[in-house]
PDB file of C-alpha atoms and ligand atoms in Angstrom:
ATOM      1  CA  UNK A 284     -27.825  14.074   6.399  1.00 74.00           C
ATOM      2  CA  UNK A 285     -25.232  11.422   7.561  1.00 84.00           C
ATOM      3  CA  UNK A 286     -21.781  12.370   7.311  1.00 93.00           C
ATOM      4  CA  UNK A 287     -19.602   9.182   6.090  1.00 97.00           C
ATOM      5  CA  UNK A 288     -17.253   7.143   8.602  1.00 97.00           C
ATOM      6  CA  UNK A 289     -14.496   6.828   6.350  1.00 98.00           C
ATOM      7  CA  UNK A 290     -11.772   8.920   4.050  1.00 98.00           C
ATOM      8  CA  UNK A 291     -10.469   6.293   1.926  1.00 98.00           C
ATOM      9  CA  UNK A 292     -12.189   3.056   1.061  1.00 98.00           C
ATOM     10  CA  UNK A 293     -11.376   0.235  -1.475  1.00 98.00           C
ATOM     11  CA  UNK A 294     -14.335  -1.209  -3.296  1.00 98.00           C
ATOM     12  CA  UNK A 295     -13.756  -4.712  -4.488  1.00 98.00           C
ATOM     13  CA  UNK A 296     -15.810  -5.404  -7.112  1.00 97.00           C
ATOM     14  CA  UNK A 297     -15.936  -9.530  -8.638  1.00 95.00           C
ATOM     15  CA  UNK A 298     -15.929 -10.086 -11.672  1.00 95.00           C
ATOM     16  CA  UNK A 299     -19.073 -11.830 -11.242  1.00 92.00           C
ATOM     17  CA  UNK A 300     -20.378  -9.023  -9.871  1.00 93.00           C
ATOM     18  CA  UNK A 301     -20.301  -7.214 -13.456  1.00 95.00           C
ATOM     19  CA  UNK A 302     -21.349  -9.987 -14.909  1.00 93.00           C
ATOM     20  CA  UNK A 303     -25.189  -9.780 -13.729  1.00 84.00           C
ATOM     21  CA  UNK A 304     -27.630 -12.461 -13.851  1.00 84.00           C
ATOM     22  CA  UNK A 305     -25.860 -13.858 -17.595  1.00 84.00           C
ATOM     23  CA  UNK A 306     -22.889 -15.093 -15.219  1.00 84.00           C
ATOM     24  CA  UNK A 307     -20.422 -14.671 -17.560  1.00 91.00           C
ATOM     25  CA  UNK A 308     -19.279 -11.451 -19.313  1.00 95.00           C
ATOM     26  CA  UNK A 309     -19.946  -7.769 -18.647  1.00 96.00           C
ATOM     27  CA  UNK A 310     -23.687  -6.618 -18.724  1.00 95.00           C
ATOM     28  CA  UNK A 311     -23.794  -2.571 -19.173  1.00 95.00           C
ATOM     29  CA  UNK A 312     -26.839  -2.160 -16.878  1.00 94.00           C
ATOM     30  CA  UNK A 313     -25.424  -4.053 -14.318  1.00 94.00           C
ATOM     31  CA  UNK A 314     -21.812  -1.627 -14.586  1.00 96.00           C
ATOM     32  CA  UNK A 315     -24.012   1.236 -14.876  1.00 96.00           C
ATOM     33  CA  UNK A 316     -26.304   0.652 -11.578  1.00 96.00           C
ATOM     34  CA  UNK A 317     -22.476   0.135 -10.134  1.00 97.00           C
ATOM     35  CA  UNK A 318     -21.240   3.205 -11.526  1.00 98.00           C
ATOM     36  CA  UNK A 319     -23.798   5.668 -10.225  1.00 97.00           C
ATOM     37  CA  UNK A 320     -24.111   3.742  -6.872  1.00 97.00           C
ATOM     38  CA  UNK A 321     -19.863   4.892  -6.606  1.00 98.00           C
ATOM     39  CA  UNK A 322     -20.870   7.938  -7.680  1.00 98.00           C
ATOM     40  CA  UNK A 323     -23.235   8.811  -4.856  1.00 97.00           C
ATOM     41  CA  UNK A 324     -20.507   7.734  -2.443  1.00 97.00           C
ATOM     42  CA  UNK A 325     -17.322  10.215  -4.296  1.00 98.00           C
ATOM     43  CA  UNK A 326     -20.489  12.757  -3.583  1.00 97.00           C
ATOM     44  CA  UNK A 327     -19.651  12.897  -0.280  1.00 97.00           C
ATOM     45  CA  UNK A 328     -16.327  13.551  -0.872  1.00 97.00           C
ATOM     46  CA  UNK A 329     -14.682  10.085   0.074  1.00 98.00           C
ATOM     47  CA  UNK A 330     -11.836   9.441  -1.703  1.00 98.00           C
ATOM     48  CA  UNK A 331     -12.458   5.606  -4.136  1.00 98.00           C
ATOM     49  CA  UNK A 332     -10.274   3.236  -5.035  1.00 98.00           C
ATOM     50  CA  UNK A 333     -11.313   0.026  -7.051  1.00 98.00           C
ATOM     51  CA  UNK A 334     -10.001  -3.668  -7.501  1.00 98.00           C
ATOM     52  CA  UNK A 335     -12.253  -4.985 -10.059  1.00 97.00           C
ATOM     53  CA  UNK A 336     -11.838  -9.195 -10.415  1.00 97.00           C
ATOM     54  CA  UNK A 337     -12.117 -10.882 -13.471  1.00 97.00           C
ATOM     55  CA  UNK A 338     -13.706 -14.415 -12.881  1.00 95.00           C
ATOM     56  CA  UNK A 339     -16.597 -12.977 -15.226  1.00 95.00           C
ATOM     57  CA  UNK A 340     -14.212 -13.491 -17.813  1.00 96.00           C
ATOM     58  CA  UNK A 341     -11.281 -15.732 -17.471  1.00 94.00           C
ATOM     59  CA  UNK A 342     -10.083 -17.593 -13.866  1.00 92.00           C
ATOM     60  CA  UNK A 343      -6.892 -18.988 -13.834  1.00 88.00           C
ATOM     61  CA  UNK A 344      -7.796 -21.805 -11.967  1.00 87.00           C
ATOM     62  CA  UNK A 345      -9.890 -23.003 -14.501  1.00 87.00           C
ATOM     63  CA  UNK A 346      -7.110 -22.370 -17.304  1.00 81.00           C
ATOM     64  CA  UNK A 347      -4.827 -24.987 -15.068  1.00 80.00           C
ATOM     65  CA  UNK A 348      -7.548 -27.447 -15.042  1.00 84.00           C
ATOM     66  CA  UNK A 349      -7.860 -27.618 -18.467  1.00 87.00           C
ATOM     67  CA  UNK A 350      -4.181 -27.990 -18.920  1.00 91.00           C
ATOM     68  CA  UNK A 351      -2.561 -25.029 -19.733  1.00 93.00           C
ATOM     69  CA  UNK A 352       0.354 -24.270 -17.237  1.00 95.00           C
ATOM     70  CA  UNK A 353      -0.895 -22.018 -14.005  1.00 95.00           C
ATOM     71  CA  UNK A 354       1.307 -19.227 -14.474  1.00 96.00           C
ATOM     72  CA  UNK A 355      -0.236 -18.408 -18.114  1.00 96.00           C
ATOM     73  CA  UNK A 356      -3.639 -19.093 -16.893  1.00 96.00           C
ATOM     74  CA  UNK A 357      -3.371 -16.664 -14.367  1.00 97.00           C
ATOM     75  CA  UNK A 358      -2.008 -13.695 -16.891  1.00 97.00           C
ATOM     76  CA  UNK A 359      -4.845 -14.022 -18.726  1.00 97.00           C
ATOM     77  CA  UNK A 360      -6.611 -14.045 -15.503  1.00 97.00           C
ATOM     78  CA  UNK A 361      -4.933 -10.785 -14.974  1.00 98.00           C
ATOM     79  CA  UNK A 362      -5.620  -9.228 -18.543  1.00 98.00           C
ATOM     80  CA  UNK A 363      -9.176  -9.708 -17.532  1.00 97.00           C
ATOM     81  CA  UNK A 364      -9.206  -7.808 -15.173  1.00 98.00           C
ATOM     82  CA  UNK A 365      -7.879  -5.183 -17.369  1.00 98.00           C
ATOM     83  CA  UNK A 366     -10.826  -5.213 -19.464  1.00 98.00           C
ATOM     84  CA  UNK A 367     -13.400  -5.043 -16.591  1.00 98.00           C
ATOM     85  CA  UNK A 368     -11.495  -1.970 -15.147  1.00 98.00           C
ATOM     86  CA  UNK A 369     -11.668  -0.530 -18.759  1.00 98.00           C
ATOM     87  CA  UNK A 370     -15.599  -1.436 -18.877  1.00 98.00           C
ATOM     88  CA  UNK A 371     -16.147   0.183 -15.455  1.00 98.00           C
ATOM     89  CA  UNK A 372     -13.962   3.393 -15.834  1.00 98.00           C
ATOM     90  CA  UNK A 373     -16.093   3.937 -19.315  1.00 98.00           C
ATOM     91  CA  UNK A 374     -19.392   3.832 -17.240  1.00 98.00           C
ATOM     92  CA  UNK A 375     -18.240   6.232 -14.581  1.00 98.00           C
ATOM     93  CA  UNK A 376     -16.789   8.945 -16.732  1.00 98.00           C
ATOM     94  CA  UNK A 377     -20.407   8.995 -18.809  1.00 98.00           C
ATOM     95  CA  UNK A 378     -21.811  10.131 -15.853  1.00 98.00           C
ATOM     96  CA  UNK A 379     -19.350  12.771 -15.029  1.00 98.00           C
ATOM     97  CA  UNK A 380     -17.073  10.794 -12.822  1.00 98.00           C
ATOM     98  CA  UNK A 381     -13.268  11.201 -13.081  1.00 98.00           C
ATOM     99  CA  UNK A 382     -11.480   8.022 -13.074  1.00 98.00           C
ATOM    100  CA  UNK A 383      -7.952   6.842 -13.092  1.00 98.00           C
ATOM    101  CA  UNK A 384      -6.925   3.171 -14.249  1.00 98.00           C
ATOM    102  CA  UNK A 385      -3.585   1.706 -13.023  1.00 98.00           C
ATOM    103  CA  UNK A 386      -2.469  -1.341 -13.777  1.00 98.00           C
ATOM    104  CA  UNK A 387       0.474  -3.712 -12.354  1.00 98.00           C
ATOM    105  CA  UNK A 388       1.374  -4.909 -15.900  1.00 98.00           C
ATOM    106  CA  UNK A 389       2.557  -2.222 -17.614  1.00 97.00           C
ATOM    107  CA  UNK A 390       0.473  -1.283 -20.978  1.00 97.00           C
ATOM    108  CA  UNK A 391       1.168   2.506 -20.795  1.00 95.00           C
ATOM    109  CA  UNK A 392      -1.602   2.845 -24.181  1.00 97.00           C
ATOM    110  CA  UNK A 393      -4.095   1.484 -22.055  1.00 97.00           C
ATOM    111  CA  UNK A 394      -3.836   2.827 -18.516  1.00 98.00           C
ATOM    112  CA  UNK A 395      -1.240   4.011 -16.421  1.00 98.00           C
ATOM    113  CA  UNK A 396       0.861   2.082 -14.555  1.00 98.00           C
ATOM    114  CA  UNK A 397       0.453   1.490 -10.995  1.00 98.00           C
ATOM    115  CA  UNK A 398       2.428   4.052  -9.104  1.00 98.00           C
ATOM    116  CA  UNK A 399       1.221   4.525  -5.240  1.00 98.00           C
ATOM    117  CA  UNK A 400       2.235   7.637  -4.544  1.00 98.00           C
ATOM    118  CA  UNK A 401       0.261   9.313  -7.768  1.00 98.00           C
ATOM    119  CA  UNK A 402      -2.940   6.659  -6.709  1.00 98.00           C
ATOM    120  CA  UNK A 403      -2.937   8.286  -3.853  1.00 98.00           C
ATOM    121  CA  UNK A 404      -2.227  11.987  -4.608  1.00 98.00           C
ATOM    122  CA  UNK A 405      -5.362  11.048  -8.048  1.00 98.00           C
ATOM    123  CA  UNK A 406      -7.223   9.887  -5.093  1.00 98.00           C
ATOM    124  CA  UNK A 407      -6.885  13.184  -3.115  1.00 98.00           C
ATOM    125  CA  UNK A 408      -7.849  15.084  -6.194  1.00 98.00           C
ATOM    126  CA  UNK A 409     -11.388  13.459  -5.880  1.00 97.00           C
ATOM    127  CA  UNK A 410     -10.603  11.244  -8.889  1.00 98.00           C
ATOM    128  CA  UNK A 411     -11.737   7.125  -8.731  1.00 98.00           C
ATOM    129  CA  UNK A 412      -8.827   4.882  -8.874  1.00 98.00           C
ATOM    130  CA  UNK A 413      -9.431   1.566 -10.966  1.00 98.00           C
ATOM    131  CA  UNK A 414      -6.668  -1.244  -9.668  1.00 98.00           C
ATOM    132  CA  UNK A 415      -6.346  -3.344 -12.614  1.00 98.00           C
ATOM    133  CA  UNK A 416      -4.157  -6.737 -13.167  1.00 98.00           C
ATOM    134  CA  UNK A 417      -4.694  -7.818  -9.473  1.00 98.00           C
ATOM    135  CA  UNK A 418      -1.339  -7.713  -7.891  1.00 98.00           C
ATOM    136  CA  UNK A 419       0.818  -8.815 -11.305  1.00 98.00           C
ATOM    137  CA  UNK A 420       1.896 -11.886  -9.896  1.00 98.00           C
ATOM    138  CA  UNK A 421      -0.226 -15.230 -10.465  1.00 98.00           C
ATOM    139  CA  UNK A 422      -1.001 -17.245  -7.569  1.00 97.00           C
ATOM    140  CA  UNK A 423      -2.549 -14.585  -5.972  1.00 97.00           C
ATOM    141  CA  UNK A 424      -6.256 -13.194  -6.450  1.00 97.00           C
ATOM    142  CA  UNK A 425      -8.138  -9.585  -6.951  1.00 98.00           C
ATOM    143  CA  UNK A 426      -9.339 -10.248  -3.108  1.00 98.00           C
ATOM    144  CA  UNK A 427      -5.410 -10.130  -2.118  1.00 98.00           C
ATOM    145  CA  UNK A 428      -5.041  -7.152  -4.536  1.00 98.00           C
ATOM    146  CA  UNK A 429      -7.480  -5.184  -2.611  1.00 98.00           C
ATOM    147  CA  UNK A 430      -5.719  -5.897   0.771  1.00 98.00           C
ATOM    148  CA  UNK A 431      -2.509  -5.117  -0.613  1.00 98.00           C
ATOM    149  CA  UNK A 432      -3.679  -1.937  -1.976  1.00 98.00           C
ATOM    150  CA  UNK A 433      -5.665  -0.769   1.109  1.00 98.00           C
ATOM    151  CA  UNK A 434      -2.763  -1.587   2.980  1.00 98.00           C
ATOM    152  CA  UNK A 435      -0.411   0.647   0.917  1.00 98.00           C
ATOM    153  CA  UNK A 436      -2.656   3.302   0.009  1.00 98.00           C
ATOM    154  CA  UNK A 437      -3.605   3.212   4.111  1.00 98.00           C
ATOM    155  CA  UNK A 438      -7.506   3.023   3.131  1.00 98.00           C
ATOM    156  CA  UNK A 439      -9.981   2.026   6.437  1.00 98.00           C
ATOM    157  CA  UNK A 440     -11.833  -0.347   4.814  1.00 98.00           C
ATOM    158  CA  UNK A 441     -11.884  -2.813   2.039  1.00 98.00           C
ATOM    159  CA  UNK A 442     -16.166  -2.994   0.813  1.00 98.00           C
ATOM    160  CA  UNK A 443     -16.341  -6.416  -0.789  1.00 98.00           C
ATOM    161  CA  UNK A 444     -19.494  -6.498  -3.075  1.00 96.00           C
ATOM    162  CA  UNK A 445     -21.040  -9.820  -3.748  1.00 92.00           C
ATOM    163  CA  UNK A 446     -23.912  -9.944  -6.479  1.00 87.00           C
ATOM    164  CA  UNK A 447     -25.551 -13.162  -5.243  1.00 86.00           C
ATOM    165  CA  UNK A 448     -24.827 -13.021  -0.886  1.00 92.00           C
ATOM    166  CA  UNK A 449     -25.549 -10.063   1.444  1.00 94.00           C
ATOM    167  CA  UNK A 450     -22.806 -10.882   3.673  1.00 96.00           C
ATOM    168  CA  UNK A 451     -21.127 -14.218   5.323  1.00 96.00           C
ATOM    169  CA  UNK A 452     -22.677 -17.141   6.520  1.00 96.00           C
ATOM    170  CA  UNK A 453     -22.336 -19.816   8.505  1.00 94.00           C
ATOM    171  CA  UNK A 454     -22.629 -22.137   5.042  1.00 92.00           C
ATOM    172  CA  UNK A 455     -24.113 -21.802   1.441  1.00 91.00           C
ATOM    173  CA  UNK A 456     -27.461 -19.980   2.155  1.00 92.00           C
ATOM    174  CA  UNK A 457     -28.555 -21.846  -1.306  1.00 91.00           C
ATOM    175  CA  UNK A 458     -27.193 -25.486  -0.171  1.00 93.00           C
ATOM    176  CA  UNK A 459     -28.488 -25.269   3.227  1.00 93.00           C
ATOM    177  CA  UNK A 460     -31.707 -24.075   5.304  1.00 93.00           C
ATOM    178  CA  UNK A 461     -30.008 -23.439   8.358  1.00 94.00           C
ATOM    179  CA  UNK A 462     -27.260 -21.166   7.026  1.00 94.00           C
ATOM    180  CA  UNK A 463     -26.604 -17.988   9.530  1.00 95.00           C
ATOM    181  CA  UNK A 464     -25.826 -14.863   8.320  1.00 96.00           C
ATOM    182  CA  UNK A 465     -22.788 -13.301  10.539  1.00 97.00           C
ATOM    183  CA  UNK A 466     -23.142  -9.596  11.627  1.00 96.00           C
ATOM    184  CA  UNK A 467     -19.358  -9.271  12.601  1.00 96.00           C
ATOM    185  CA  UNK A 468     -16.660 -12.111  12.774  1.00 95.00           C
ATOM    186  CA  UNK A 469     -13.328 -12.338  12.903  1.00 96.00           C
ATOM    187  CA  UNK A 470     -10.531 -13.030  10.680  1.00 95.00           C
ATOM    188  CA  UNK A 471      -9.593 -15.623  12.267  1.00 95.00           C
ATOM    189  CA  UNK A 472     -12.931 -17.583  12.857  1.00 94.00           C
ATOM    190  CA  UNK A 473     -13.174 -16.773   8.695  1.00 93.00           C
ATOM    191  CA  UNK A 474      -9.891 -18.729   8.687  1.00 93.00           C
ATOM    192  CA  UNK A 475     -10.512 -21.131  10.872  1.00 94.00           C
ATOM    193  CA  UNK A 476     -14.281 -22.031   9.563  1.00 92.00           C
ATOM    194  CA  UNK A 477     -12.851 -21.523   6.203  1.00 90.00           C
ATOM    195  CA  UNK A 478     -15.536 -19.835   4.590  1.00 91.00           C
ATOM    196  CA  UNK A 479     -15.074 -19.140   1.256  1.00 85.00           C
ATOM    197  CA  UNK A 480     -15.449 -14.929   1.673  1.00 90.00           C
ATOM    198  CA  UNK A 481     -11.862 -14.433   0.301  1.00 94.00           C
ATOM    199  CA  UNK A 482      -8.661 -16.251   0.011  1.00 93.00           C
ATOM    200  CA  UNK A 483      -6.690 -17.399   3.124  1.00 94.00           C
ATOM    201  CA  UNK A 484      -3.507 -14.886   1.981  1.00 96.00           C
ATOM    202  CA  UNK A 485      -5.999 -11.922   1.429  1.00 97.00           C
ATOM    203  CA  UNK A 486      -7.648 -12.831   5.100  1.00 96.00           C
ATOM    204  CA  UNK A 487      -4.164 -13.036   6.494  1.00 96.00           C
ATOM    205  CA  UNK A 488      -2.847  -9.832   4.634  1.00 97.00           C
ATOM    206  CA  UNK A 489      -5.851  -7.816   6.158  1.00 97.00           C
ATOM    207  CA  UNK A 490      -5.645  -9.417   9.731  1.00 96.00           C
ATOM    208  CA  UNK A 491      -1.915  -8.459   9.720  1.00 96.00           C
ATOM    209  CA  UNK A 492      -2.670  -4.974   8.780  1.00 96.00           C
ATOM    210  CA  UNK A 493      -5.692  -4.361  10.839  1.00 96.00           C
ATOM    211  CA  UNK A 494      -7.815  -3.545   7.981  1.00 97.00           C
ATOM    212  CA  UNK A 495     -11.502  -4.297   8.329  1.00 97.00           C
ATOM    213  CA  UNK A 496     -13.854  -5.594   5.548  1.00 98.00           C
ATOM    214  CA  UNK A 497     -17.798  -5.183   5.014  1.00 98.00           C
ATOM    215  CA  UNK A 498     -19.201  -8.274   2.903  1.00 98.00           C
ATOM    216  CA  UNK A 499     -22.206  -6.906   1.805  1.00 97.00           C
ATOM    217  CA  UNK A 500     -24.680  -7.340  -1.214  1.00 95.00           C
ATOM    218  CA  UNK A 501     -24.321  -4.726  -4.758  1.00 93.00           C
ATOM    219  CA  UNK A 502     -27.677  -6.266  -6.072  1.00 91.00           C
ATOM    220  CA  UNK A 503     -29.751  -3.440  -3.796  1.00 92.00           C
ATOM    221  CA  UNK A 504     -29.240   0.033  -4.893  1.00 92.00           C
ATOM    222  CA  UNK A 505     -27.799   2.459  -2.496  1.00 95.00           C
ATOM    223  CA  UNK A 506     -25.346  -0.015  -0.401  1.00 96.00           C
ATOM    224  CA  UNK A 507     -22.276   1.064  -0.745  1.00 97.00           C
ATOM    225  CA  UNK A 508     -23.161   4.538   0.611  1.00 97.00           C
ATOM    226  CA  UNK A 509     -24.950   2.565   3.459  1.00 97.00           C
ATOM    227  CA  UNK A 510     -21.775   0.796   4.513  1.00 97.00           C
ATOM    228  CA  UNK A 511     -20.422   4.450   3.871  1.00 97.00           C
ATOM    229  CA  UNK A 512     -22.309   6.071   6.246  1.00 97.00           C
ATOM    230  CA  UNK A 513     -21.939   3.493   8.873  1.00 96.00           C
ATOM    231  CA  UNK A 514     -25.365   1.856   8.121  1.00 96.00           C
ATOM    232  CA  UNK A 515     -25.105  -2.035   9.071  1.00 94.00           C
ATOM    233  CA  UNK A 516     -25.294  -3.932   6.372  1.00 96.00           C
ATOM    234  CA  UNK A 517     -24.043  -7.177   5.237  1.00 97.00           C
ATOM    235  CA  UNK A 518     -21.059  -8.753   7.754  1.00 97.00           C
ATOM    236  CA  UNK A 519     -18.265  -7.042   9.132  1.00 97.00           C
ATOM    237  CA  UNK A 520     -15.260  -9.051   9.843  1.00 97.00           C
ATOM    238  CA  UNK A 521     -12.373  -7.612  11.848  1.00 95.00           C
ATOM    239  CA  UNK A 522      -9.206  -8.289  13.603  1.00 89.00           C
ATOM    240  CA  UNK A 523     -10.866  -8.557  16.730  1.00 78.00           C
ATOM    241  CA  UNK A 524     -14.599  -7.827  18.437  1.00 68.00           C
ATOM    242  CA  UNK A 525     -15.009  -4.577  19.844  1.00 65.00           C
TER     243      UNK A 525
HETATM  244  N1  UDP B1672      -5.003 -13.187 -10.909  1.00 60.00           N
HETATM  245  C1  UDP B1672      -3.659 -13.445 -10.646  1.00 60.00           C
HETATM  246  N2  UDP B1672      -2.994 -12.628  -9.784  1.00 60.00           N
HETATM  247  C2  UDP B1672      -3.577 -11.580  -9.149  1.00 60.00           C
HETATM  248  C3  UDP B1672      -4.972 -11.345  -9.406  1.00 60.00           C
HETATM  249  C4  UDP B1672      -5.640 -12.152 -10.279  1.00 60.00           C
HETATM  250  O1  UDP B1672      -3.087 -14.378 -11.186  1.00 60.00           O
HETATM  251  O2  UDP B1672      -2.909 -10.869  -8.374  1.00 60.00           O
HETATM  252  C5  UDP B1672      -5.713 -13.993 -11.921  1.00 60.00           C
HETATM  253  C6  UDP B1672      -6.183 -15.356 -11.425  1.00 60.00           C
HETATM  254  O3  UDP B1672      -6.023 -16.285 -12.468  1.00 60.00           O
HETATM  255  C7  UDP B1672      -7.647 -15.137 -11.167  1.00 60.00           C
HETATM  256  C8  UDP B1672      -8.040 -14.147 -12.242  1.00 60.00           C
HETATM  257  O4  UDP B1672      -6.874 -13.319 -12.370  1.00 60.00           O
HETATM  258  O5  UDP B1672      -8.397 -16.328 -11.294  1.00 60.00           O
HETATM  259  C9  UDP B1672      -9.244 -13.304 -11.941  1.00 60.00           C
HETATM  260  O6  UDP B1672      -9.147 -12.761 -10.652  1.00 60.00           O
HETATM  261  P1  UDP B1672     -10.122 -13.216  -9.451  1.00 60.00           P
HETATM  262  O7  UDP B1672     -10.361 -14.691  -9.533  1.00 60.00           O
HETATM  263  O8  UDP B1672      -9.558 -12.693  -8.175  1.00 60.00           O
HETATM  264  O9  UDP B1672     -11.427 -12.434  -9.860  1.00 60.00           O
HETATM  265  P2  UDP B1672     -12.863 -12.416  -9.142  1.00 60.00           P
HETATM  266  O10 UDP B1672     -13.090 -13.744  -8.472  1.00 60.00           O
HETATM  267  O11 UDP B1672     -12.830 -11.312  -8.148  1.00 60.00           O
HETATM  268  O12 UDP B1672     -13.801 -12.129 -10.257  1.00 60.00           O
END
């Protein structure tokens, strides 16, 4: 059996992502397909960490646009989050999974708060880590959450999970016929071609830090082992081709 390629990963998990084919809110067979699919990968004794979004529930962006100042928008943004990480650390620990949520807004009846040190020592103790309220600061998004935290908790790779993409293209593979899927890339060709995979301060947080990412798709069972076990799937983007 392959061995996996990496220790520590981060798992970033859209809120879309939970929300299934509804779009909007959480849909339990959906987070349970996720769930076991993490548990297969803490099987092999690799040490998970989550940053679950919360678009399926509340974007800040959207908040602003209808008015309401950006800074509140985005807290509630946040709190969403909260509730997805709540949602997903309920479906893991039905099948036996030990989780740990932490958030960066401190609700100490709810979850823990974030403390890096006791992520990381939950982390070694084969427990899943759930990152919830992005990074407690608005302007920013879950996709610059999960650099941060990869970048402080020193994990090799962030696995961004899309629900409707397999990996990064060249343009909307629904808008145009001639779309090209990307088997590695850059950071700086995602800046530069501005592709929508994350946010220009997540890319630039992960290009700083040398921290690769693997776009790849949740929808087929079994992936985020594959990208475990050094499988290529979906598009890797990097600092720089090997
Ligand atoms: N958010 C924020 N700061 C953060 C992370 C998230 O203000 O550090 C807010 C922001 O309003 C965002 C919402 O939380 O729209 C949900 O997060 P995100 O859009 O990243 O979720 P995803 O797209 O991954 O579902």
């Amino acid at each position: 059996m392959k061995q996996p390629i990496f220790k520590r990963i981060i798992l970033k998990l859209s809120g879309e992502a939970l929300a299934g084919q509804q779009g909007y809110g959480i849909d339990a067979d959906v987070i349970s397909s996720i769930a076991e699919q993490v548990e297969e990968v803490v099987a092999l004794n690799v040490q998970v960490a989550i940053v679950v979004g919360g678009g399926n529930i509340w974007r800040g962006i959207s908040g602003s646009a209808k008015g309401m100042d950006r800074a509140t928008a985005d807290y509630m943004g946040m709190l969403a989050t909260v509730m997805n990480s709540l949602a997903l650390q309920s479906a893991l620990e039905k099948i036996g999974v030990p989780t740990r949520v932490q958030t960066s807004i401190e609700m100490q009846q709810v979850a823990e708060p974030y403390i890096r040190r006791r992520a990381i020592r939950h982390l070694e103790k084969g427990r899943v880590v759930i990152f919830a309220g992005g990074t407690g600061n608005p302007y920013f998004s879950t996709d610059t959450t999960a650099a941060l935290r990869a970048a402080e908790i020193e994990a090799e790779v962030i696995l961004m999970a899309k629900n409707k993409v397999d990996g990064v293209y060249s343009a909307d593979p629904f808008l145009d016929v001639h779309a090209e899927k990307f088997e590695t890339l850059t950071y700086l060709e995602m800046l530069n071609k501005n592709l929508g995979v994350m946010d220009s301060t997540a890319s630039s947080l992960c290009m700083d830090n040398d921290i690769p990412l693997i776009v790849f798709s949740i929808t087929e069972k079994g992936n985020i082992k594959r990208a475990v076990i050094g499988e290529k799937i979906g598009t890797t983007v990097k600092g720089s081709v090997d």
